[in-house]
XYZ file of C-alpha atoms in Angstrom:
752
model
C -78.014 21.872 91.867
C -78.172 24.408 89.073
C -74.733 23.331 87.884
C -75.863 19.707 87.757
C -78.986 20.596 85.822
C -76.963 22.630 83.314
C -74.546 19.738 82.837
C -77.367 17.267 82.284
C -78.996 19.540 79.779
C -75.754 19.986 77.847
C -75.267 16.194 77.678
C -78.779 15.726 76.428
C -78.261 18.239 73.698
C -74.943 16.757 72.594
C -75.401 13.041 72.402
C -78.581 11.517 73.885
C -81.589 10.674 71.759
C -84.705 12.489 72.810
C -88.345 12.623 71.822
C -89.792 15.269 69.530
C -91.642 16.965 72.322
C -88.417 17.308 74.369
C -86.587 18.729 71.370
C -89.274 21.345 70.887
C -88.842 22.464 74.483
C -85.073 22.799 74.181
C -85.142 24.913 71.007
C -84.942 28.641 71.603
C -87.539 30.972 70.232
C -86.858 32.038 66.616
C -85.057 35.291 65.982
C -87.163 38.237 64.848
C -86.912 39.414 61.266
C -85.576 42.936 60.917
C -85.018 45.165 57.979
C -81.348 45.750 57.130
C -79.875 49.166 57.362
C -79.944 50.934 54.012
C -76.173 51.375 54.074
C -75.718 47.612 54.449
C -78.151 46.973 51.575
C -76.301 49.345 49.263
C -72.911 47.763 50.045
C -74.301 44.286 49.412
C -75.731 45.420 46.095
C -72.449 47.119 45.174
C -70.544 43.929 45.871
C -72.776 42.062 43.422
C -72.454 44.589 40.636
C -68.827 45.676 41.030
C -66.890 42.458 41.566
C -63.525 43.735 40.309
C -62.070 46.919 38.763
C -62.821 45.498 35.273
C -66.584 45.499 36.069
C -66.482 49.139 37.227
C -64.681 50.117 34.021
C -67.130 48.121 31.879
C -70.059 50.106 33.355
C -68.242 53.402 32.799
C -67.373 52.548 29.179
C -71.001 51.672 28.415
C -72.210 54.920 29.979
C -69.716 56.866 27.878
C -70.770 55.125 24.634
C -74.450 55.690 25.485
C -73.632 59.416 25.844
C -72.535 59.574 22.228
C -68.795 59.708 22.829
C -66.320 59.357 19.951
C -63.146 59.238 22.040
C -62.405 57.506 25.366
C -59.250 57.945 27.423
C -58.630 55.525 30.270
C -55.952 55.825 32.982
C -55.291 53.026 35.467
C -53.120 52.829 38.585
C -52.403 49.673 40.584
C -54.724 47.546 38.487
C -57.590 49.990 38.957
C -57.689 49.676 42.737
C -55.893 52.956 43.439
C -57.125 54.952 40.395
C -59.518 54.278 37.555
C -60.228 57.346 35.369
C -62.237 57.548 32.116
C -62.647 60.702 30.075
C -65.102 61.037 27.165
C -66.344 63.753 24.805
C -70.007 62.834 25.033
C -73.116 64.930 25.753
C -72.202 65.509 29.399
C -74.525 65.651 32.444
C -76.789 68.536 33.281
C -75.913 70.374 36.517
C -79.422 69.882 37.871
C -79.031 66.115 37.581
C -75.793 65.956 39.592
C -77.485 65.752 43.063
C -79.254 62.474 42.200
C -76.600 61.138 39.866
C -75.320 58.457 42.258
C -78.619 57.467 43.848
C -79.779 53.925 43.091
C -82.247 53.371 40.296
C -81.873 56.836 38.761
C -81.545 56.636 34.973
C -82.418 58.517 31.821
C -82.881 55.361 29.708
C -85.868 53.667 31.379
C -89.240 55.002 32.541
C -91.501 51.909 32.791
C -90.837 48.204 33.209
C -92.255 47.588 29.772
C -89.405 49.628 28.319
C -87.125 46.642 28.990
C -88.694 44.877 25.999
C -87.396 47.581 23.687
C -84.237 48.718 25.462
C -81.513 49.778 23.045
C -78.858 51.146 25.390
C -76.187 49.491 27.481
C -77.345 50.690 30.838
C -80.895 50.788 32.194
C -80.959 50.117 35.926
C -79.102 53.148 37.228
C -77.020 51.169 39.741
C -73.456 51.450 38.369
C -72.413 54.848 39.721
C -74.436 54.293 42.920
C -72.582 51.020 43.568
C -69.172 52.548 42.844
C -69.854 55.485 45.245
C -70.499 53.059 48.111
C -67.157 51.265 47.779
C -64.868 54.023 46.412
C -64.246 57.749 46.353
C -66.001 59.029 43.240
C -65.475 62.324 41.440
C -67.418 63.480 38.395
C -66.432 66.397 36.155
C -68.840 67.188 33.347
C -69.734 69.883 30.842
C -72.642 70.002 28.405
C -72.659 71.848 25.081
C -74.926 74.667 26.371
C -73.010 75.159 29.618
C -70.487 77.980 30.025
C -68.294 75.996 32.395
C -67.727 72.525 33.712
C -68.965 71.253 37.064
C -67.151 68.956 39.463
C -68.944 66.949 42.187
C -67.727 64.437 44.756
C -69.821 61.512 45.977
C -69.884 59.156 48.938
C -72.502 56.543 49.701
C -74.688 57.675 46.816
C -74.873 61.362 47.889
C -72.937 64.554 47.213
C -69.957 64.901 49.537
C -67.466 67.686 50.198
C -64.056 67.552 48.515
C -62.473 68.194 51.948
C -64.001 68.269 55.415
C -65.701 71.546 56.107
C -66.254 72.476 52.431
C -69.724 72.674 50.811
C -71.158 69.636 49.034
C -72.617 71.488 46.038
C -70.970 70.999 42.640
C -68.134 73.417 42.007
C -67.729 75.390 38.728
C -64.377 74.877 37.013
C -62.817 75.169 33.616
C -63.102 72.061 31.466
C -63.833 70.588 28.069
C -67.084 69.137 26.806
C -67.908 65.648 27.973
C -67.496 63.822 31.251
C -64.564 62.616 33.325
C -65.234 60.060 36.041
C -62.468 59.340 38.578
C -62.712 56.327 40.875
C -60.148 56.273 43.683
C -59.400 53.700 46.402
C -61.801 51.056 45.085
C -62.961 48.665 47.851
C -61.353 50.845 50.520
C -64.134 49.878 52.938
C -64.330 46.201 51.876
C -61.018 44.828 53.054
C -61.908 41.180 52.334
C -62.534 41.976 48.672
C -59.418 44.084 48.387
C -57.216 41.333 49.808
C -58.626 38.805 47.360
C -56.887 40.399 44.360
C -53.597 38.633 43.792
C -51.660 41.166 41.727
C -52.078 44.547 40.093
C -50.688 43.330 36.796
C -53.361 40.647 36.589
C -56.184 43.140 37.150
C -54.624 45.446 34.549
C -54.591 42.609 32.048
C -58.308 42.044 32.703
C -58.943 45.763 32.201
C -57.110 45.699 28.860
C -59.298 42.723 27.835
C -62.477 44.675 28.538
C -61.212 47.782 26.737
C -60.075 45.674 23.818
C -63.455 44.065 23.405
C -65.265 47.371 23.157
C -62.511 48.897 21.030
C -63.073 46.167 18.434
C -66.869 46.504 18.520
C -67.502 50.253 18.788
C -66.854 51.508 15.293
C -66.186 55.215 15.040
C -64.991 55.494 18.676
C -61.343 56.040 19.590
C -59.994 54.153 22.612
C -56.812 54.656 24.594
C -55.737 52.947 27.823
C -52.467 53.347 29.780
C -51.028 53.073 33.215
C -50.846 56.195 35.352
C -47.495 57.976 34.998
C -46.420 56.065 31.861
C -46.229 57.506 28.354
C -46.666 54.223 26.524
C -50.209 53.144 25.675
C -51.511 49.658 26.467
C -54.244 50.126 23.830
C -54.585 52.901 21.268
C -57.195 52.740 18.479
C -58.061 55.687 16.186
C -61.733 56.471 15.472
C -61.584 55.799 11.731
C -60.053 52.306 12.032
C -61.955 49.421 10.430
C -62.896 46.311 12.368
C -59.982 44.335 10.932
C -57.565 47.160 11.734
C -58.839 47.262 15.318
C -58.345 43.506 15.645
C -54.831 43.901 14.185
C -53.851 46.609 16.682
C -55.274 44.796 19.702
C -54.793 41.098 18.983
C -51.930 41.224 16.469
C -51.318 40.900 12.766
C -51.139 37.055 12.959
C -54.883 36.757 13.466
C -55.847 39.824 11.410
C -54.234 38.335 8.271
C -56.238 35.119 8.601
C -59.757 36.512 9.077
C -62.834 35.739 6.996
C -66.116 37.601 7.192
C -69.537 35.979 7.652
C -73.082 37.270 7.787
C -76.330 35.414 8.496
C -79.909 36.651 8.819
C -83.210 34.965 9.640
C -86.441 36.967 9.687
C -88.399 34.129 11.263
C -86.102 33.849 14.275
C -85.749 37.666 14.280
C -81.953 37.995 14.318
C -78.946 38.990 12.257
C -75.378 37.994 13.007
C -72.124 39.125 11.477
C -68.496 39.178 12.361
C -64.994 37.949 11.549
C -63.540 34.567 12.315
C -60.126 32.981 11.796
C -59.568 30.451 9.034
C -57.905 27.050 9.319
C -54.386 28.555 9.076
C -54.708 30.274 12.439
C -54.952 28.391 15.721
C -53.972 29.112 19.276
C -54.041 27.208 22.546
C -57.110 29.012 23.850
C -60.376 29.988 22.178
C -60.950 33.741 21.893
C -64.567 34.780 21.362
C -65.673 38.423 21.355
C -69.428 38.068 21.647
C -71.871 40.991 21.516
C -75.616 40.607 21.657
C -77.459 43.829 20.821
C -74.055 45.596 21.205
C -73.687 44.292 24.745
C -70.526 42.302 25.627
C -71.717 38.993 27.023
C -70.578 35.418 27.512
C -72.326 32.285 26.320
C -70.985 28.780 27.097
C -73.438 27.270 24.589
C -72.189 29.525 21.788
C -68.535 28.811 22.701
C -69.081 25.046 22.702
C -70.882 25.119 19.341
C -68.115 27.133 17.734
C -65.427 24.866 19.119
C -67.244 21.832 17.704
C -67.503 23.544 14.333
C -63.784 24.229 14.246
C -62.946 20.690 15.419
C -63.362 19.520 11.803
C -61.027 22.211 10.456
C -58.234 22.614 13.023
C -55.728 20.104 14.269
C -56.134 18.634 17.740
C -55.449 21.253 20.401
C -56.031 24.201 18.035
C -58.588 26.893 18.824
C -59.996 29.789 16.819
C -60.499 33.542 17.168
C -64.088 34.794 16.607
C -65.603 38.230 16.724
C -69.364 37.908 16.620
C -72.096 40.526 16.963
C -75.723 39.442 17.066
C -78.697 41.759 16.721
C -81.912 40.263 18.043
C -85.330 41.951 18.178
C -85.370 43.610 21.669
C -88.655 41.944 22.682
C -86.975 38.543 22.260
C -84.122 39.322 24.664
C -84.127 39.447 28.448
C -81.192 41.606 29.541
C -82.077 41.752 33.236
C -80.817 38.295 34.266
C -77.350 39.001 35.704
C -76.106 41.677 38.153
C -73.148 42.601 35.941
C -75.177 42.100 32.717
C -72.611 39.463 31.689
C -75.330 37.100 30.445
C -78.605 37.517 28.620
C -81.432 35.205 27.713
C -83.075 35.140 24.312
C -85.686 33.039 22.535
C -84.752 30.224 20.145
C -81.189 30.103 21.381
C -80.437 26.635 19.923
C -81.791 27.534 16.462
C -79.860 30.831 16.336
C -76.618 29.178 17.423
C -77.088 26.446 14.837
C -77.662 29.006 12.034
C -74.482 30.916 13.009
C -72.261 27.852 13.223
C -73.579 26.589 9.896
C -72.711 29.930 8.293
C -69.210 29.787 9.777
C -68.747 26.228 8.571
C -69.754 27.190 4.998
C -67.349 30.109 4.973
C -64.527 27.921 6.301
C -65.254 25.330 3.633
C -64.986 27.919 0.867
C -61.454 29.035 1.897
C -60.222 25.655 3.127
C -58.127 25.089 0.007
C -54.628 25.670 1.366
C -52.770 25.467 4.615
C -49.767 27.339 6.000
C -47.219 25.386 8.052
C -44.413 26.844 10.115
C -40.924 25.539 9.381
C -37.683 25.945 11.323
C -34.385 26.675 9.613
C -31.094 25.277 10.783
C -29.085 27.395 13.217
C -25.951 29.091 11.880
C -22.915 26.783 11.915
C -25.003 23.594 12.064
C -23.830 20.903 9.717
C -26.369 19.312 7.441
C -26.347 15.507 7.864
C -25.513 13.729 4.625
C -25.541 10.159 3.488
C -22.079 8.861 2.639
C -21.453 5.606 0.863
C -19.113 2.906 2.118
C -17.959 -0.195 0.364
C -18.584 -3.548 2.059
C -16.337 -6.587 1.770
C -18.491 -7.980 -1.033
C -17.894 -4.931 -3.165
C -21.385 -3.535 -2.695
C -21.917 -0.023 -1.510
C -24.283 0.821 1.282
C -25.107 4.169 2.854
C -23.550 4.840 6.206
C -25.825 5.515 9.164
C -26.363 9.054 10.324
C -25.510 9.485 13.990
C -28.285 10.988 16.109
C -27.612 12.975 19.209
C -30.728 11.689 20.915
C -32.919 8.674 20.528
C -36.718 8.694 20.683
C -38.291 6.679 23.466
C -39.738 3.369 22.279
C -43.439 3.410 21.466
C -45.896 0.830 22.713
C -47.749 0.111 19.498
C -50.321 -2.025 21.308
C -51.629 1.064 23.078
C -51.845 3.357 20.040
C -55.323 4.310 18.929
C -55.645 4.508 15.173
C -58.653 6.785 15.151
C -59.029 9.805 17.385
C -62.655 10.785 17.974
C -61.719 14.470 17.797
C -60.127 14.126 14.369
C -62.199 14.512 11.233
C -62.817 11.966 8.524
C -62.070 12.543 4.873
C -65.786 12.962 4.096
C -65.936 15.993 6.412
C -63.357 17.787 4.218
C -65.887 18.031 1.379
C -67.854 21.307 1.239
C -71.419 21.119 2.491
C -73.858 20.212 -0.228
C -77.282 21.763 -0.734
C -78.573 18.495 -2.054
C -78.471 16.709 1.262
C -80.833 13.888 1.983
C -84.231 15.084 3.047
C -85.249 13.133 6.137
C -88.783 13.059 4.859
C -87.664 11.070 1.830
C -87.030 8.097 4.064
C -90.723 7.440 3.944
C -91.672 7.913 0.357
C -95.189 6.536 0.831
C -96.504 9.777 2.359
C -96.688 13.108 0.560
C -93.991 15.373 2.053
C -94.710 15.494 5.843
C -93.267 18.708 7.167
C -91.513 19.821 10.347
C -93.127 22.621 12.265
C -91.461 24.868 14.854
C -93.758 26.817 17.150
C -91.757 29.945 17.891
C -94.400 31.371 20.201
C -94.538 28.254 22.354
C -92.605 28.690 25.598
C -90.681 25.815 27.165
C -92.660 23.948 29.782
C -90.997 22.812 32.994
C -92.364 19.382 33.800
C -93.198 18.996 37.492
C -95.119 15.745 37.277
C -93.954 13.305 39.941
C -94.518 10.320 37.677
C -92.190 11.728 34.980
C -89.558 12.527 37.621
C -89.828 8.946 38.880
C -89.340 7.539 35.388
C -86.245 9.760 34.883
C -84.898 8.522 38.248
C -85.444 4.940 37.136
C -83.300 5.578 34.065
C -80.507 7.083 36.189
C -80.674 4.207 38.622
C -80.272 1.676 35.771
C -77.260 3.486 34.223
C -74.206 1.401 33.420
C -71.218 3.709 33.899
C -68.717 1.834 31.728
C -71.133 1.414 28.834
C -72.149 5.049 29.004
C -68.490 6.011 28.761
C -68.107 3.807 25.694
C -70.909 5.638 23.875
C -69.685 9.068 25.093
C -66.211 8.555 23.653
C -66.954 6.346 20.643
C -66.116 6.812 16.975
C -68.638 5.599 14.441
C -67.086 3.040 12.091
C -69.912 2.025 9.796
C -73.078 0.062 9.119
C -72.513 -3.689 9.249
C -75.913 -5.292 8.652
C -79.045 -3.231 7.982
C -81.272 -6.281 8.263
C -80.166 -7.235 11.735
C -79.562 -3.591 12.606
C -75.903 -3.922 13.518
C -73.292 -1.139 13.362
C -69.626 -0.993 14.350
C -68.115 1.586 16.687
C -64.690 2.105 18.237
C -63.999 3.283 21.743
C -60.416 3.577 22.878
C -58.522 0.558 21.513
C -61.567 -1.691 21.326
C -64.011 -2.401 18.485
C -67.678 -3.103 19.219
C -70.713 -4.380 17.335
C -73.828 -2.509 18.425
C -77.515 -3.407 17.977
C -78.460 0.153 16.952
C -82.171 -0.765 16.923
C -82.061 -1.540 20.618
C -79.893 1.474 21.395
C -82.156 3.806 19.384
C -85.231 2.575 21.265
C -83.595 3.350 24.601
C -82.325 6.745 23.320
C -85.745 7.885 22.016
C -87.366 6.721 25.234
C -84.966 8.914 27.209
C -85.612 11.819 24.815
C -89.305 11.421 25.492
C -88.649 11.775 29.237
C -86.221 14.668 29.093
C -88.268 16.686 26.539
C -91.626 15.709 27.991
C -94.396 18.112 26.865
C -91.818 20.089 24.792
C -91.797 18.107 21.542
C -91.838 19.550 18.062
C -94.331 18.323 15.511
C -94.518 16.414 12.215
C -97.489 17.964 10.438
C -99.699 16.091 7.986
C -101.536 18.119 5.360
C -104.139 16.858 4.629
C -104.782 15.071 7.944
C -104.769 11.264 7.991
C -107.709 9.040 8.882
C -106.647 7.130 12.002
C -109.301 4.409 11.612
C -108.185 3.692 8.091
C -104.518 3.566 9.116
C -105.238 1.158 11.942
C -107.413 -0.893 9.598
C -104.491 -1.384 7.179
C -102.289 -2.486 10.070
C -104.919 -4.919 11.245
C -105.178 -6.387 7.741
C -101.415 -6.934 7.583
C -101.345 -8.423 11.054
C -104.194 -10.764 10.249
C -102.401 -12.010 7.119
C -99.157 -12.668 9.018
C -97.909 -16.288 9.131
C -98.371 -16.376 12.921
C -102.120 -15.743 12.505
C -104.579 -18.594 12.255
C -104.075 -20.081 15.701
C -106.904 -20.810 18.094
C -106.208 -17.611 20.057
C -106.390 -15.471 16.892
C -109.874 -16.840 16.127
C -111.184 -15.140 19.298
C -109.766 -11.679 18.363
C -112.454 -9.284 17.108
C -110.512 -8.197 14.024
C -113.395 -6.227 12.600
C -113.774 -3.923 15.608
C -110.154 -3.301 16.491
C -109.833 -0.160 14.298
C -112.919 1.508 15.655
C -112.148 0.566 19.290
C -108.590 1.880 19.243
C -109.601 5.049 17.391
C -112.335 5.781 19.965
C -109.819 5.277 22.746
C -107.340 7.675 21.163
C -110.024 10.331 20.526
C -111.152 9.998 24.153
C -107.623 10.913 25.344
C -106.867 13.406 22.589
C -106.461 16.399 24.948
C -103.807 14.634 27.026
C -102.048 13.348 23.900
C -101.923 16.829 22.412
C -100.734 18.536 25.604
C -98.032 16.065 26.576
C -96.992 14.401 23.337
C -98.094 16.782 20.516
C -100.177 13.951 19.012
C -103.021 16.079 17.567
C -106.300 14.300 16.833
C -109.651 15.806 15.890
C -112.985 14.651 17.242
C -113.683 12.683 14.047
C -110.343 10.807 14.284
C -108.182 12.827 11.882
C -104.460 12.869 12.683
C -102.897 16.321 11.901
C -99.607 16.081 13.768
C -97.392 13.723 15.745
C -94.378 14.292 17.990
C -90.939 15.191 16.576
C -88.220 13.908 18.917
C -85.057 14.738 17.024
C -84.817 17.619 14.569
C -83.284 16.366 11.302
C -84.491 12.766 11.769
C -87.743 11.426 10.300
C -88.901 7.966 11.347
C -90.143 5.482 8.762
C -93.809 6.426 8.298
C -94.491 2.960 6.907
C -94.543 1.929 10.588
C -97.205 4.540 11.450
C -100.284 2.237 11.078
C -98.809 -0.437 13.354
C -97.731 2.248 15.861
C -101.294 3.641 16.088
C -102.739 0.123 16.323
C -100.470 -0.819 19.232
C -101.467 2.317 21.196
C -104.712 0.550 22.048
C -103.692 -2.767 23.650
C -100.070 -1.910 24.603
C -100.600 1.368 26.528
C -101.946 1.343 30.059
C -104.523 4.122 30.000
C -105.636 3.694 33.628
C -102.442 4.427 35.593
C -100.578 7.720 34.964
C -97.019 6.471 35.395
C -97.651 3.267 33.434
C -99.441 5.279 30.738
C -96.441 7.622 30.210
C -93.989 4.714 30.366
C -95.824 2.475 27.875
C -96.707 5.297 25.475
C -93.118 6.527 25.332
C -91.924 2.962 24.846
C -94.245 2.530 21.850
C -93.147 5.926 20.516
C -89.471 4.915 20.845
C -90.139 1.631 18.996
C -91.836 3.611 16.207
C -88.877 6.007 15.974
C -86.204 3.277 15.903
C -84.885 2.661 12.395
C -86.656 -0.212 10.617
C -84.933 -3.324 9.395
C -83.839 -2.864 5.816
C -83.389 -6.167 3.959
C -80.071 -6.923 2.374
C -81.942 -8.302 -0.673
C -85.060 -7.270 -2.513
C -87.128 -9.730 -0.392
C -88.503 -8.620 2.939
C -87.222 -9.478 6.333
C -87.655 -13.265 6.848
C -89.614 -13.355 3.632
C -92.148 -10.807 4.862
C -92.697 -7.258 3.584
C -91.136 -4.478 5.718
C -94.489 -2.953 6.671
C -97.773 -1.523 5.428
C -97.732 1.130 2.757
C -99.666 4.336 2.554
C -100.771 5.680 -0.830
C -101.772 9.138 -1.788
C -105.446 8.242 -1.565
C -105.141 6.793 1.913
C -104.003 3.619 3.624
C -104.085 0.278 1.960
C -102.415 -3.128 1.977
C -98.703 -3.355 1.279
C -99.170 -3.736 -2.486
C -96.898 -1.732 -4.743
C -98.508 0.285 -7.534
C -96.224 -1.432 -10.058
C -97.461 -4.896 -9.089
C -99.483 -5.205 -12.262
C -96.458 -4.411 -14.394
C -93.485 -6.456 -15.507
C -92.243 -8.669 -12.637
C -88.573 -8.186 -13.693
C -89.009 -4.381 -13.757
C -90.773 -4.522 -10.369
C -87.913 -6.503 -8.838
C -85.335 -4.075 -10.237
C -87.245 -1.076 -8.861
C -87.584 -2.719 -5.481
C -83.888 -3.463 -5.323
C -83.116 0.125 -6.256
C -85.412 1.464 -3.525
C -83.809 -0.809 -0.908
C -80.334 0.293 -1.977
C -81.299 3.934 -1.698
C -82.874 3.365 1.702
C -79.730 1.642 2.978
C -77.629 4.612 1.875
C -80.049 7.046 3.602
C -79.961 4.888 6.764
C -76.161 4.812 6.744
C -75.923 8.591 6.481
C -78.546 9.060 9.214
C -76.743 6.757 11.583
C -73.396 8.442 11.055
C -74.420 12.104 11.057
C -77.526 12.201 13.303
C -78.110 9.244 15.592
C -74.654 8.172 16.785
C -73.518 11.797 17.367
C -76.666 12.164 19.453
C -75.716 9.042 21.394
C -72.352 10.618 22.236
C -74.050 13.771 23.541
C -77.064 12.505 25.493
C -77.362 8.730 25.799
C -77.433 7.241 29.286
C -76.589 3.625 28.606
C -78.598 1.329 30.900
C -77.821 -2.203 31.944
C -80.404 -3.527 29.468
C -78.183 -2.438 26.609
C -75.372 -4.792 27.659
C -76.940 -7.542 25.508
C -76.850 -5.222 22.504
C -73.148 -4.364 22.617
C -70.481 -7.011 21.847
C -66.737 -6.432 21.897
C -65.222 -8.052 18.794
C -61.650 -6.830 18.779
C -59.021 -5.454 21.161
C -55.807 -3.877 19.824
C -53.617 -5.470 22.472
C -55.239 -8.829 21.896
C -54.641 -8.536 18.155
C -50.978 -7.781 18.787
C -50.659 -10.916 20.881
C -52.228 -12.964 18.049
C -49.906 -11.492 15.445
C -46.878 -12.124 17.672
C -47.729 -15.837 17.768
C -48.010 -16.010 13.964
């Protein structure tokens, strides 16, 4: 009977549906939580900090440099798994500190947690030697300047251990030179899974040379040598008095050292200074090499690497990559160094702005020296005959050159599949040096007095956890059109076609498209509003603007529009619209300021509005109409609808305006209300009382200038942003039309 019951119970568990109450009865009681053994904890921590021999060596090098060493000697055996020894001439370690040297969280560089905000050394946690002692046999030999002899101690599991069984554990006095020698033997001897994961000793040795090479380039005044155990030849040897360029030449070769240019950039507002050496356009390799140090700590940054590669894409041929040595010094309180077990990564404030400043400096330096190029040529091999053209006489008495025989023929090309423009190649305009007289985005709206960008450096990024915003983001992802998104992600901007109908041309692959950039911009700015929700910048107005007066000017223009005058318009309370909408905005001013950076005072003065894209200023002639539409077009009662409708109106405001192709307005109407220095008013130019011919000429000149500004903004700001962040939705299908296909054109030409 018991066997039958056990069989029935097993069948129920495997495949039969059961009620929740039955399930609860079948589940065993939860396991009790127990504290791990301290030895297990230490081994887990050691596995996180010391992943490979290169990480152990990195920690030892940093400790040696912190100790004031001017010479480091490194010996490696079997890729560092059998032996890893580093000898320095630093200050040494006091004998009294040796008993606790390899205990976790013992350090001389940190006393309180607040000291992390001003840490200036490589190490600070006191875990490196402790971790190594738990997974290897560790021996430390050290001598200080005031000590009469050196002391040698052996460690196991973070504590002093005897050199041989039966011997005392206390440090032993021996003869030795000043400094410290740390010997790591049998690394990962008690972690067999980790030891078996290493593929070859030569690969690990190459990684060790890479670590030593990075610090040898950066640590000026420190000599480095690294070799394999038992060999006389050095893998790396750098004298202490070598310059940075000499160090790069000895480690990375003369090919890169001869093509280096120096750069230096500093910004007191962002609190950083960066300097280094980078290769010019004559040097390129198949893989990018970046030696990055932040506050003298060797780190990695994918954002920095991507930005540098994009900068060099306009200077190097396709497939070429640069060499960059970059050291950044940031105020310690702006850097968080305690974010990675191996200290491979750090976080710092204003990362995007700092990276942009550095890449701009590199681009300027590259433009200054980008006057000549060096190309490699290949000479003919000895004994090879030079092909010559010989003349032969035809039957008609004319001479014609004879054909040169070729040993091999090139495969035929399919011209209908060739793409004329590669998105990764630069245009001729990018070869020009950067100009300081670039177009000021604020000049696109000349009716307001110099609105300014503001960047709040003390404002921390806010993580949006509102369910309504997450739902709106999910709606965008659900409406994504994969093929159209790929078109925008791989497109090449061709040019502005019609500024009045807001049409531009782009190329993607072998196809040419006409794009309604007004519609695409509206969708893009709406998505920016969702992704950067509550983290916008600001466009500041000084002095603040009167919202009621702005809305009043928009109402006046709307009332004079040709569509006005119908029976429905007679019922609209035109005289109270400005005060009603202003009161509504003032009522919600706290929410508008917190989420959208739309700053309003209690008396209806507008001091700032959201900045969605740095470097792009919307047409402020559309500001009165934007404020007016916030009243009737935004749903202020439902949270989700409120965010959706407000961001939609903000996106419409940010979308580039229609610029007429003639001096007349769009469809015979003016392009929008104007704002004078004394406040808002109707769209009447100040030169209206002057000569009509002069007024027409000035208007045409302003329109021409605006079209040029719009063309540059589309090419250099908006369409590059589309490539990086736009999620093309199905609603944009009506705004993108394919007008040409290379294969189709070939078929047409073949019929001609």
